[in-house]
PDB file of N, CA and C in Angstrom:
ATOM      1  N   MET C   1     193.331 158.517  35.076  1.00  0.00           N
ATOM      2  CA  MET C   1     193.665 157.196  34.586  1.00  0.00           C
ATOM      3  C   MET C   1     193.767 156.240  35.772  1.00  0.00           C
ATOM      4  N   SER C   2     193.256 155.048  35.577  1.00  0.00           N
ATOM      5  CA  SER C   2     193.316 154.026  36.608  1.00  0.00           C
ATOM      6  C   SER C   2     194.720 153.457  36.705  1.00  0.00           C
ATOM      7  N   THR C   3     195.142 153.154  37.925  1.00  0.00           N
ATOM      8  CA  THR C   3     196.426 152.489  38.096  1.00  0.00           C
ATOM      9  C   THR C   3     196.247 151.007  37.790  1.00  0.00           C
ATOM     10  N   HIS C   4     197.362 150.334  37.583  1.00  0.00           N
ATOM     11  CA  HIS C   4     197.289 148.890  37.320  1.00  0.00           C
ATOM     12  C   HIS C   4     196.625 148.174  38.481  1.00  0.00           C
ATOM     13  N   SER C   5     196.914 148.612  39.687  1.00  0.00           N
ATOM     14  CA  SER C   5     196.315 147.990  40.874  1.00  0.00           C
ATOM     15  C   SER C   5     194.800 148.174  40.890  1.00  0.00           C
ATOM     16  N   GLU C   6     194.346 149.393  40.546  1.00  0.00           N
ATOM     17  CA  GLU C   6     192.904 149.654  40.493  1.00  0.00           C
ATOM     18  C   GLU C   6     192.242 148.821  39.405  1.00  0.00           C
ATOM     19  N   LEU C   7     192.888 148.755  38.238  1.00  0.00           N
ATOM     20  CA  LEU C   7     192.325 147.950  37.146  1.00  0.00           C
ATOM     21  C   LEU C   7     192.242 146.488  37.543  1.00  0.00           C
ATOM     22  N   ALA C   8     193.296 145.978  38.150  1.00  0.00           N
ATOM     23  CA  ALA C   8     193.300 144.568  38.563  1.00  0.00           C
ATOM     24  C   ALA C   8     192.188 144.305  39.568  1.00  0.00           C
ATOM     25  N   SER C   9     191.980 145.244  40.463  1.00  0.00           N
ATOM     26  CA  SER C   9     190.926 145.105  41.463  1.00  0.00           C
ATOM     27  C   SER C   9     189.547 145.061  40.806  1.00  0.00           C
ATOM     28  N   VAL C  10     189.311 145.955  39.867  1.00  0.00           N
ATOM     29  CA  VAL C  10     188.021 145.997  39.164  1.00  0.00           C
ATOM     30  C   VAL C  10     187.829 144.723  38.342  1.00  0.00           C
ATOM     31  N   PHE C  11     188.855 144.318  37.604  1.00  0.00           N
ATOM     32  CA  PHE C  11     188.715 143.119  36.780  1.00  0.00           C
ATOM     33  C   PHE C  11     188.542 141.870  37.628  1.00  0.00           C
ATOM     34  N   ALA C  12     189.211 141.818  38.772  1.00  0.00           N
ATOM     35  CA  ALA C  12     189.027 140.664  39.664  1.00  0.00           C
ATOM     36  C   ALA C  12     187.580 140.613  40.151  1.00  0.00           C
ATOM     37  N   ALA C  13     187.046 141.783  40.491  1.00  0.00           N
ATOM     38  CA  ALA C  13     185.653 141.821  40.950  1.00  0.00           C
ATOM     39  C   ALA C  13     184.691 141.432  39.838  1.00  0.00           C
ATOM     40  N   LEU C  14     184.991 141.867  38.630  1.00  0.00           N
ATOM     41  CA  LEU C  14     184.090 141.597  37.506  1.00  0.00           C
ATOM     42  C   LEU C  14     184.273 140.206  36.909  1.00  0.00           C
ATOM     43  N   SER C  15     185.253 139.475  37.372  1.00  0.00           N
ATOM     44  CA  SER C  15     185.498 138.143  36.810  1.00  0.00           C
ATOM     45  C   SER C  15     184.495 137.105  37.314  1.00  0.00           C
ATOM     46  N   ASP C  16     183.648 137.500  38.223  1.00  0.00           N
ATOM     47  CA  ASP C  16     182.661 136.590  38.790  1.00  0.00           C
ATOM     48  C   ASP C  16     181.287 136.864  38.160  1.00  0.00           C
ATOM     49  N   GLU C  17     180.671 135.824  37.642  1.00  0.00           N
ATOM     50  CA  GLU C  17     179.381 135.981  36.963  1.00  0.00           C
ATOM     51  C   GLU C  17     178.300 136.526  37.899  1.00  0.00           C
ATOM     52  N   THR C  18     178.301 136.089  39.136  1.00  0.00           N
ATOM     53  CA  THR C  18     177.285 136.571  40.082  1.00  0.00           C
ATOM     54  C   THR C  18     177.428 138.065  40.307  1.00  0.00           C
ATOM     55  N   ARG C  19     178.665 138.557  40.341  1.00  0.00           N
ATOM     56  CA  ARG C  19     178.864 140.008  40.534  1.00  0.00           C
ATOM     57  C   ARG C  19     178.340 140.799  39.340  1.00  0.00           C
ATOM     58  N   TRP C  20     178.513 140.232  38.151  1.00  0.00           N
ATOM     59  CA  TRP C  20     177.927 140.888  36.967  1.00  0.00           C
ATOM     60  C   TRP C  20     176.414 140.948  37.101  1.00  0.00           C
ATOM     61  N   GLU C  21     175.823 139.836  37.548  1.00  0.00           N
ATOM     62  CA  GLU C  21     174.367 139.819  37.722  1.00  0.00           C
ATOM     63  C   GLU C  21     173.941 140.843  38.770  1.00  0.00           C
ATOM     64  N   ILE C  22     174.685 140.947  39.838  1.00  0.00           N
ATOM     65  CA  ILE C  22     174.373 141.938  40.877  1.00  0.00           C
ATOM     66  C   ILE C  22     174.469 143.351  40.293  1.00  0.00           C
ATOM     67  N   LEU C  23     175.543 143.629  39.563  1.00  0.00           N
ATOM     68  CA  LEU C  23     175.682 144.969  38.957  1.00  0.00           C
ATOM     69  C   LEU C  23     174.546 145.259  37.990  1.00  0.00           C
ATOM     70  N   THR C  24     174.146 144.246  37.234  1.00  0.00           N
ATOM     71  CA  THR C  24     173.027 144.431  36.302  1.00  0.00           C
ATOM     72  C   THR C  24     171.754 144.770  37.069  1.00  0.00           C
ATOM     73  N   GLU C  25     171.494 144.022  38.135  1.00  0.00           N
ATOM     74  CA  GLU C  25     170.301 144.302  38.961  1.00  0.00           C
ATOM     75  C   GLU C  25     170.376 145.695  39.575  1.00  0.00           C
ATOM     76  N   LEU C  26     171.541 146.075  40.071  1.00  0.00           N
ATOM     77  CA  LEU C  26     171.680 147.390  40.699  1.00  0.00           C
ATOM     78  C   LEU C  26     171.625 148.513  39.666  1.00  0.00           C
ATOM     79  N   GLY C  27     171.920 148.191  38.431  1.00  0.00           N
ATOM     80  CA  GLY C  27     171.784 149.178  37.363  1.00  0.00           C
ATOM     81  C   GLY C  27     170.332 149.535  37.102  1.00  0.00           C
ATOM     82  N   ARG C  28     169.441 148.616  37.439  1.00  0.00           N
ATOM     83  CA  ARG C  28     168.006 148.867  37.259  1.00  0.00           C
ATOM     84  C   ARG C  28     167.424 149.681  38.414  1.00  0.00           C
ATOM     85  N   ALA C  29     167.913 149.395  39.630  1.00  0.00           N
ATOM     86  CA  ALA C  29     167.401 150.096  40.813  1.00  0.00           C
ATOM     87  C   ALA C  29     168.281 149.770  42.018  1.00  0.00           C
ATOM     88  N   ASP C  30     168.328 150.695  42.962  1.00  0.00           N
ATOM     89  CA  ASP C  30     169.016 150.425  44.224  1.00  0.00           C
ATOM     90  C   ASP C  30     168.267 149.299  44.930  1.00  0.00           C
ATOM     91  N   GLN C  31     169.020 148.373  45.526  1.00  0.00           N
ATOM     92  CA  GLN C  31     168.376 147.244  46.200  1.00  0.00           C
ATOM     93  C   GLN C  31     169.186 146.833  47.428  1.00  0.00           C
ATOM     94  N   SER C  32     168.496 146.197  48.344  1.00  0.00           N
ATOM     95  CA  SER C  32     169.163 145.645  49.534  1.00  0.00           C
ATOM     96  C   SER C  32     169.722 144.260  49.185  1.00  0.00           C
ATOM     97  N   ALA C  33     170.593 143.757  50.043  1.00  0.00           N
ATOM     98  CA  ALA C  33     171.130 142.407  49.837  1.00  0.00           C
ATOM     99  C   ALA C  33     170.008 141.381  49.874  1.00  0.00           C
ATOM    100  N   SER C  34     169.031 141.586  50.752  1.00  0.00           N
ATOM    101  CA  SER C  34     167.892 140.659  50.840  1.00  0.00           C
ATOM    102  C   SER C  34     167.083 140.666  49.550  1.00  0.00           C
ATOM    103  N   SER C  35     166.848 141.837  48.998  1.00  0.00           N
ATOM    104  CA  SER C  35     166.105 141.938  47.742  1.00  0.00           C
ATOM    105  C   SER C  35     166.860 141.249  46.606  1.00  0.00           C
ATOM    106  N   LEU C  36     168.163 141.461  46.576  1.00  0.00           N
ATOM    107  CA  LEU C  36     168.977 140.811  45.532  1.00  0.00           C
ATOM    108  C   LEU C  36     168.931 139.292  45.687  1.00  0.00           C
ATOM    109  N   ALA C  37     168.908 138.827  46.922  1.00  0.00           N
ATOM    110  CA  ALA C  37     168.882 137.374  47.170  1.00  0.00           C
ATOM    111  C   ALA C  37     167.585 136.735  46.680  1.00  0.00           C
ATOM    112  N   THR C  38     166.509 137.520  46.607  1.00  0.00           N
ATOM    113  CA  THR C  38     165.257 136.958  46.090  1.00  0.00           C
ATOM    114  C   THR C  38     165.270 136.877  44.572  1.00  0.00           C
ATOM    115  N   ARG C  39     166.143 137.667  43.941  1.00  0.00           N
ATOM    116  CA  ARG C  39     166.193 137.706  42.473  1.00  0.00           C
ATOM    117  C   ARG C  39     167.280 136.808  41.882  1.00  0.00           C
ATOM    118  N   LEU C  40     168.298 136.520  42.675  1.00  0.00           N
ATOM    119  CA  LEU C  40     169.441 135.756  42.162  1.00  0.00           C
ATOM    120  C   LEU C  40     169.522 134.407  42.872  1.00  0.00           C
ATOM    121  N   PRO C  41     170.079 133.404  42.214  1.00  0.00           N
ATOM    122  CA  PRO C  41     170.106 132.057  42.795  1.00  0.00           C
ATOM    123  C   PRO C  41     171.256 131.831  43.774  1.00  0.00           C
ATOM    124  N   VAL C  42     171.471 132.781  44.671  1.00  0.00           N
ATOM    125  CA  VAL C  42     172.500 132.641  45.710  1.00  0.00           C
ATOM    126  C   VAL C  42     171.935 133.160  47.023  1.00  0.00           C
ATOM    127  N   SER C  43     172.545 132.747  48.127  1.00  0.00           N
ATOM    128  CA  SER C  43     172.048 133.143  49.445  1.00  0.00           C
ATOM    129  C   SER C  43     172.320 134.621  49.730  1.00  0.00           C
ATOM    130  N   ARG C  44     171.622 135.147  50.715  1.00  0.00           N
ATOM    131  CA  ARG C  44     171.843 136.532  51.114  1.00  0.00           C
ATOM    132  C   ARG C  44     173.277 136.729  51.596  1.00  0.00           C
ATOM    133  N   GLN C  45     173.807 135.729  52.297  1.00  0.00           N
ATOM    134  CA  GLN C  45     175.187 135.816  52.787  1.00  0.00           C
ATOM    135  C   GLN C  45     176.174 135.899  51.614  1.00  0.00           C
ATOM    136  N   ALA C  46     175.926 135.106  50.585  1.00  0.00           N
ATOM    137  CA  ALA C  46     176.797 135.160  49.403  1.00  0.00           C
ATOM    138  C   ALA C  46     176.670 136.515  48.712  1.00  0.00           C
ATOM    139  N   ILE C  47     175.445 137.018  48.629  1.00  0.00           N
ATOM    140  CA  ILE C  47     175.235 138.350  48.040  1.00  0.00           C
ATOM    141  C   ILE C  47     176.032 139.394  48.822  1.00  0.00           C
ATOM    142  N   ALA C  48     175.989 139.308  50.147  1.00  0.00           N
ATOM    143  CA  ALA C  48     176.717 140.278  50.974  1.00  0.00           C
ATOM    144  C   ALA C  48     178.218 140.229  50.688  1.00  0.00           C
ATOM    145  N   LYS C  49     178.762 139.025  50.530  1.00  0.00           N
ATOM    146  CA  LYS C  49     180.193 138.917  50.215  1.00  0.00           C
ATOM    147  C   LYS C  49     180.499 139.533  48.849  1.00  0.00           C
ATOM    148  N   HIS C  50     179.641 139.263  47.881  1.00  0.00           N
ATOM    149  CA  HIS C  50     179.863 139.842  46.549  1.00  0.00           C
ATOM    150  C   HIS C  50     179.735 141.376  46.595  1.00  0.00           C
ATOM    151  N   LEU C  51     178.766 141.867  47.344  1.00  0.00           N
ATOM    152  CA  LEU C  51     178.608 143.325  47.470  1.00  0.00           C
ATOM    153  C   LEU C  51     179.843 143.948  48.119  1.00  0.00           C
ATOM    154  N   ASN C  52     180.402 143.277  49.111  1.00  0.00           N
ATOM    155  CA  ASN C  52     181.626 143.795  49.744  1.00  0.00           C
ATOM    156  C   ASN C  52     182.768 143.874  48.734  1.00  0.00           C
ATOM    157  N   ALA C  53     182.889 142.853  47.885  1.00  0.00           N
ATOM    158  CA  ALA C  53     183.952 142.856  46.865  1.00  0.00           C
ATOM    159  C   ALA C  53     183.731 143.993  45.867  1.00  0.00           C
ATOM    160  N   LEU C  54     182.471 144.188  45.467  1.00  0.00           N
ATOM    161  CA  LEU C  54     182.167 145.264  44.516  1.00  0.00           C
ATOM    162  C   LEU C  54     182.362 146.643  45.155  1.00  0.00           C
ATOM    163  N   GLN C  55     182.029 146.742  46.409  1.00  0.00           N
ATOM    164  CA  GLN C  55     182.180 148.020  47.117  1.00  0.00           C
ATOM    165  C   GLN C  55     183.662 148.343  47.336  1.00  0.00           C
ATOM    166  N   ALA C  56     184.462 147.321  47.591  1.00  0.00           N
ATOM    167  CA  ALA C  56     185.893 147.532  47.852  1.00  0.00           C
ATOM    168  C   ALA C  56     186.610 148.149  46.658  1.00  0.00           C
ATOM    169  N   CYS C  57     186.129 147.868  45.455  1.00  0.00           N
ATOM    170  CA  CYS C  57     186.799 148.455  44.276  1.00  0.00           C
ATOM    171  C   CYS C  57     185.999 149.614  43.693  1.00  0.00           C
ATOM    172  N   GLY C  58     185.003 150.100  44.423  1.00  0.00           N
ATOM    173  CA  GLY C  58     184.294 151.317  44.030  1.00  0.00           C
ATOM    174  C   GLY C  58     183.211 151.137  42.996  1.00  0.00           C
ATOM    175  N   LEU C  59     182.765 149.902  42.781  1.00  0.00           N
ATOM    176  CA  LEU C  59     181.723 149.689  41.773  1.00  0.00           C
ATOM    177  C   LEU C  59     180.312 149.848  42.337  1.00  0.00           C
ATOM    178  N   VAL C  60     180.158 149.728  43.643  1.00  0.00           N
ATOM    179  CA  VAL C  60     178.861 149.967  44.281  1.00  0.00           C
ATOM    180  C   VAL C  60     179.097 150.729  45.575  1.00  0.00           C
ATOM    181  N   GLU C  61     178.034 151.361  46.058  1.00  0.00           N
ATOM    182  CA  GLU C  61     178.077 152.017  47.356  1.00  0.00           C
ATOM    183  C   GLU C  61     176.811 151.661  48.113  1.00  0.00           C
ATOM    184  N   SER C  62     176.902 151.702  49.426  1.00  0.00           N
ATOM    185  CA  SER C  62     175.730 151.436  50.252  1.00  0.00           C
ATOM    186  C   SER C  62     175.096 152.757  50.659  1.00  0.00           C
ATOM    187  N   VAL C  63     173.770 152.719  50.757  1.00  0.00           N
ATOM    188  CA  VAL C  63     173.004 153.898  51.140  1.00  0.00           C
ATOM    189  C   VAL C  63     171.968 153.442  52.159  1.00  0.00           C
ATOM    190  N   LYS C  64     171.930 154.093  53.299  1.00  0.00           N
ATOM    191  CA  LYS C  64     170.956 153.734  54.321  1.00  0.00           C
ATOM    192  C   LYS C  64     169.642 154.447  54.009  1.00  0.00           C
ATOM    193  N   VAL C  65     168.592 153.645  53.894  1.00  0.00           N
ATOM    194  CA  VAL C  65     167.252 154.184  53.636  1.00  0.00           C
ATOM    195  C   VAL C  65     166.365 153.676  54.766  1.00  0.00           C
ATOM    196  N   GLY C  66     166.111 154.555  55.727  1.00  0.00           N
ATOM    197  CA  GLY C  66     165.378 154.113  56.923  1.00  0.00           C
ATOM    198  C   GLY C  66     166.225 153.094  57.673  1.00  0.00           C
ATOM    199  N   ARG C  67     165.666 151.917  57.890  1.00  0.00           N
ATOM    200  CA  ARG C  67     166.406 150.862  58.592  1.00  0.00           C
ATOM    201  C   ARG C  67     167.100 149.913  57.627  1.00  0.00           C
ATOM    202  N   GLU C  68     166.913 150.146  56.361  1.00  0.00           N
ATOM    203  CA  GLU C  68     167.436 149.241  55.340  1.00  0.00           C
ATOM    204  C   GLU C  68     168.715 149.808  54.709  1.00  0.00           C
ATOM    205  N   VAL C  69     169.639 148.912  54.405  1.00  0.00           N
ATOM    206  CA  VAL C  69     170.834 149.314  53.660  1.00  0.00           C
ATOM    207  C   VAL C  69     170.643 148.853  52.223  1.00  0.00           C
ATOM    208  N   ARG C  70     170.629 149.815  51.323  1.00  0.00           N
ATOM    209  CA  ARG C  70     170.504 149.502  49.900  1.00  0.00           C
ATOM    210  C   ARG C  70     171.837 149.771  49.216  1.00  0.00           C
ATOM    211  N   TYR C  71     172.011 149.130  48.091  1.00  0.00           N
ATOM    212  CA  TYR C  71     173.243 149.294  47.311  1.00  0.00           C
ATOM    213  C   TYR C  71     172.892 149.875  45.956  1.00  0.00           C
ATOM    214  N   ARG C  72     173.814 150.667  45.450  1.00  0.00           N
ATOM    215  CA  ARG C  72     173.635 151.247  44.119  1.00  0.00           C
ATOM    216  C   ARG C  72     174.919 151.091  43.324  1.00  0.00           C
ATOM    217  N   ALA C  73     174.742 150.873  42.034  1.00  0.00           N
ATOM    218  CA  ALA C  73     175.894 150.760  41.133  1.00  0.00           C
ATOM    219  C   ALA C  73     176.466 152.147  40.884  1.00  0.00           C
ATOM    220  N   LEU C  74     177.778 152.229  40.823  1.00  0.00           N
ATOM    221  CA  LEU C  74     178.449 153.496  40.540  1.00  0.00           C
ATOM    222  C   LEU C  74     179.095 153.399  39.155  1.00  0.00           C
ATOM    223  N   GLY C  75     178.531 154.103  38.223  1.00  0.00           N
ATOM    224  CA  GLY C  75     179.035 154.041  36.856  1.00  0.00           C
ATOM    225  C   GLY C  75     180.385 154.707  36.678  1.00  0.00           C
ATOM    226  N   ALA C  76     180.761 155.580  37.588  1.00  0.00           N
ATOM    227  CA  ALA C  76     182.002 156.337  37.420  1.00  0.00           C
ATOM    228  C   ALA C  76     183.216 155.411  37.326  1.00  0.00           C
ATOM    229  N   GLU C  77     183.276 154.391  38.175  1.00  0.00           N
ATOM    230  CA  GLU C  77     184.437 153.489  38.147  1.00  0.00           C
ATOM    231  C   GLU C  77     184.449 152.665  36.857  1.00  0.00           C
ATOM    232  N   LEU C  78     183.276 152.224  36.419  1.00  0.00           N
ATOM    233  CA  LEU C  78     183.216 151.487  35.147  1.00  0.00           C
ATOM    234  C   LEU C  78     183.622 152.386  33.986  1.00  0.00           C
ATOM    235  N   ASN C  79     183.160 153.634  34.008  1.00  0.00           N
ATOM    236  CA  ASN C  79     183.546 154.582  32.948  1.00  0.00           C
ATOM    237  C   ASN C  79     185.048 154.831  32.956  1.00  0.00           C
ATOM    238  N   LYS C  80     185.621 154.979  34.139  1.00  0.00           N
ATOM    239  CA  LYS C  80     187.073 155.205  34.260  1.00  0.00           C
ATOM    240  C   LYS C  80     187.841 154.016  33.699  1.00  0.00           C
ATOM    241  N   THR C  81     187.366 152.817  34.027  1.00  0.00           N
ATOM    242  CA  THR C  81     188.009 151.605  33.518  1.00  0.00           C
ATOM    243  C   THR C  81     187.883 151.544  32.001  1.00  0.00           C
ATOM    244  N   ALA C  82     186.704 151.857  31.478  1.00  0.00           N
ATOM    245  CA  ALA C  82     186.495 151.837  30.025  1.00  0.00           C
ATOM    246  C   ALA C  82     187.414 152.830  29.321  1.00  0.00           C
ATOM    247  N   ARG C  83     187.570 154.025  29.895  1.00  0.00           N
ATOM    248  CA  ARG C  83     188.454 155.036  29.283  1.00  0.00           C
ATOM    249  C   ARG C  83     189.904 154.555  29.287  1.00  0.00           C
ATOM    250  N   THR C  84     190.312 153.915  30.353  1.00  0.00           N
ATOM    251  CA  THR C  84     191.679 153.390  30.416  1.00  0.00           C
ATOM    252  C   THR C  84     191.877 152.305  29.360  1.00  0.00           C
ATOM    253  N   LEU C  85     190.905 151.410  29.204  1.00  0.00           N
ATOM    254  CA  LEU C  85     191.007 150.369  28.177  1.00  0.00           C
ATOM    255  C   LEU C  85     191.037 150.975  26.779  1.00  0.00           C
ATOM    256  N   GLU C  86     190.260 152.047  26.566  1.00  0.00           N
ATOM    257  CA  GLU C  86     190.281 152.720  25.264  1.00  0.00           C
ATOM    258  C   GLU C  86     191.664 153.297  24.977  1.00  0.00           C
ATOM    259  N   ARG C  87     192.278 153.904  25.982  1.00  0.00           N
ATOM    260  CA  ARG C  87     193.631 154.468  25.791  1.00  0.00           C
ATOM    261  C   ARG C  87     194.632 153.351  25.470  1.00  0.00           C
ATOM    262  N   ILE C  88     194.530 152.236  26.182  1.00  0.00           N
ATOM    263  CA  ILE C  88     195.439 151.112  25.928  1.00  0.00           C
ATOM    264  C   ILE C  88     195.209 150.582  24.513  1.00  0.00           C
ATOM    265  N   GLY C  89     193.947 150.443  24.117  1.00  0.00           N
ATOM    266  CA  GLY C  89     193.633 149.968  22.769  1.00  0.00           C
ATOM    267  C   GLY C  89     194.144 150.915  21.696  1.00  0.00           C
ATOM    268  N   ALA C  90     194.009 152.214  21.925  1.00  0.00           N
ATOM    269  CA  ALA C  90     194.489 153.205  20.958  1.00  0.00           C
ATOM    270  C   ALA C  90     196.010 153.127  20.826  1.00  0.00           C
ATOM    271  N   GLU C  91     196.699 152.910  21.948  1.00  0.00           N
ATOM    272  CA  GLU C  91     198.162 152.777  21.904  1.00  0.00           C
ATOM    273  C   GLU C  91     198.560 151.520  21.123  1.00  0.00           C
ATOM    274  N   TRP C  92     197.818 150.415  21.334  1.00  0.00           N
ATOM    275  CA  TRP C  92     198.104 149.190  20.574  1.00  0.00           C
ATOM    276  C   TRP C  92     197.884 149.438  19.079  1.00  0.00           C
ATOM    277  N   ASP C  93     196.803 150.117  18.732  1.00  0.00           N
ATOM    278  CA  ASP C  93     196.525 150.415  17.325  1.00  0.00           C
ATOM    279  C   ASP C  93     197.641 151.255  16.717  1.00  0.00           C
ATOM    280  N   ARG C  94     198.102 152.270  17.483  1.00  0.00           N
ATOM    281  CA  ARG C  94     199.176 153.146  16.990  1.00  0.00           C
ATOM    282  C   ARG C  94     200.444 152.327  16.732  1.00  0.00           C
ATOM    283  N   ARG C  95     200.777 151.454  17.674  1.00  0.00           N
ATOM    284  CA  ARG C  95     201.997 150.662  17.520  1.00  0.00           C
ATOM    285  C   ARG C  95     201.872 149.666  16.360  1.00  0.00           C
ATOM    286  N   LEU C  96     200.701 149.041  16.207  1.00  0.00           N
ATOM    287  CA  LEU C  96     200.497 148.111  15.095  1.00  0.00           C
ATOM    288  C   LEU C  96     200.585 148.833  13.752  1.00  0.00           C
ATOM    289  N   SER C  97     200.075 150.056  13.685  1.00  0.00           N
ATOM    290  CA  SER C  97     200.182 150.842  12.453  1.00  0.00           C
ATOM    291  C   SER C  97     201.642 151.140  12.131  1.00  0.00           C
ATOM    292  N   ALA C  98     202.413 151.452  13.164  1.00  0.00           N
ATOM    293  CA  ALA C  98     203.837 151.732  12.955  1.00  0.00           C
ATOM    294  C   ALA C  98     204.553 150.470  12.457  1.00  0.00           C
ATOM    295  N   ILE C  99     204.229 149.322  13.030  1.00  0.00           N
ATOM    296  CA  ILE C  99     204.841 148.056  12.589  1.00  0.00           C
ATOM    297  C   ILE C  99     204.448 147.756  11.142  1.00  0.00           C
ATOM    298  N   LYS C 100     203.178 148.012  10.807  1.00  0.00           N
ATOM    299  CA  LYS C 100     202.704 147.780   9.441  1.00  0.00           C
ATOM    300  C   LYS C 100     203.464 148.660   8.451  1.00  0.00           C
ATOM    301  N   GLU C 101     203.647 149.926   8.799  1.00  0.00           N
ATOM    302  CA  GLU C 101     204.386 150.839   7.919  1.00  0.00           C
ATOM    303  C   GLU C 101     205.818 150.356   7.716  1.00  0.00           C
ATOM    304  N   ILE C 102     206.436 149.890   8.788  1.00  0.00           N
ATOM    305  CA  ILE C 102     207.817 149.388   8.680  1.00  0.00           C
ATOM    306  C   ILE C 102     207.848 148.152   7.777  1.00  0.00           C
ATOM    307  N   ALA C 103     206.904 147.240   7.983  1.00  0.00           N
ATOM    308  CA  ALA C 103     206.860 146.011   7.185  1.00  0.00           C
ATOM    309  C   ALA C 103     206.613 146.326   5.708  1.00  0.00           C
ATOM    310  N   GLU C 104     205.704 147.259   5.439  1.00  0.00           N
ATOM    311  CA  GLU C 104     205.407 147.622   4.057  1.00  0.00           C
ATOM    312  C   GLU C 104     206.584 148.336   3.400  1.00  0.00           C
ATOM    313  N   SER C 105     207.310 149.131   4.160  1.00  0.00           N
ATOM    314  CA  SER C 105     208.464 149.828   3.576  1.00  0.00           C
ATOM    315  C   SER C 105     209.593 148.842   3.257  1.00  0.00           C
ATOM    316  N   MET C 106     209.663 147.744   3.978  1.00  0.00           N
ATOM    317  CA  MET C 106     210.698 146.741   3.721  1.00  0.00           C
ATOM    318  C   MET C 106     210.396 145.929   2.469  1.00  0.00           C
ATOM    319  N   GLU C 107     209.108 145.832   2.088  1.00  0.00           N
ATOM    320  CA  GLU C 107     208.709 145.080   0.905  1.00  0.00           C
ATOM    321  C   GLU C 107     209.085 145.808  -0.372  1.00  0.00           C
ATOM    322  N   LYS C 108     209.213 147.137  -0.281  1.00  0.00           N
ATOM    323  CA  LYS C 108     209.485 147.933  -1.485  1.00  0.00           C
ATOM    324  C   LYS C 108     210.918 147.821  -1.926  1.00  0.00           C
TER     325      LYS C 108
END
């Protein structure tokens, strides 16, 4: 299970539209910052900053291929976050069902 700090870090990283676009591009194929800069409407320097933010929370990793540094999306952190959100949602559903039962029993 993700800690609150880990979740906050992931959500902060994902709150930026450009980072979503980068993750989408990296989901298709590993790419360098320069390659991403040719596909997205931001500079290579901006791409590098976004990649650092995504890497800091474990959503991407860098891989050296020859002289080039490429980045790849890591689905494990997204899956972990999704599982944590599912658990939180299930707990909310359980509590709402309990409240509903209490409310319905009071009507009788």
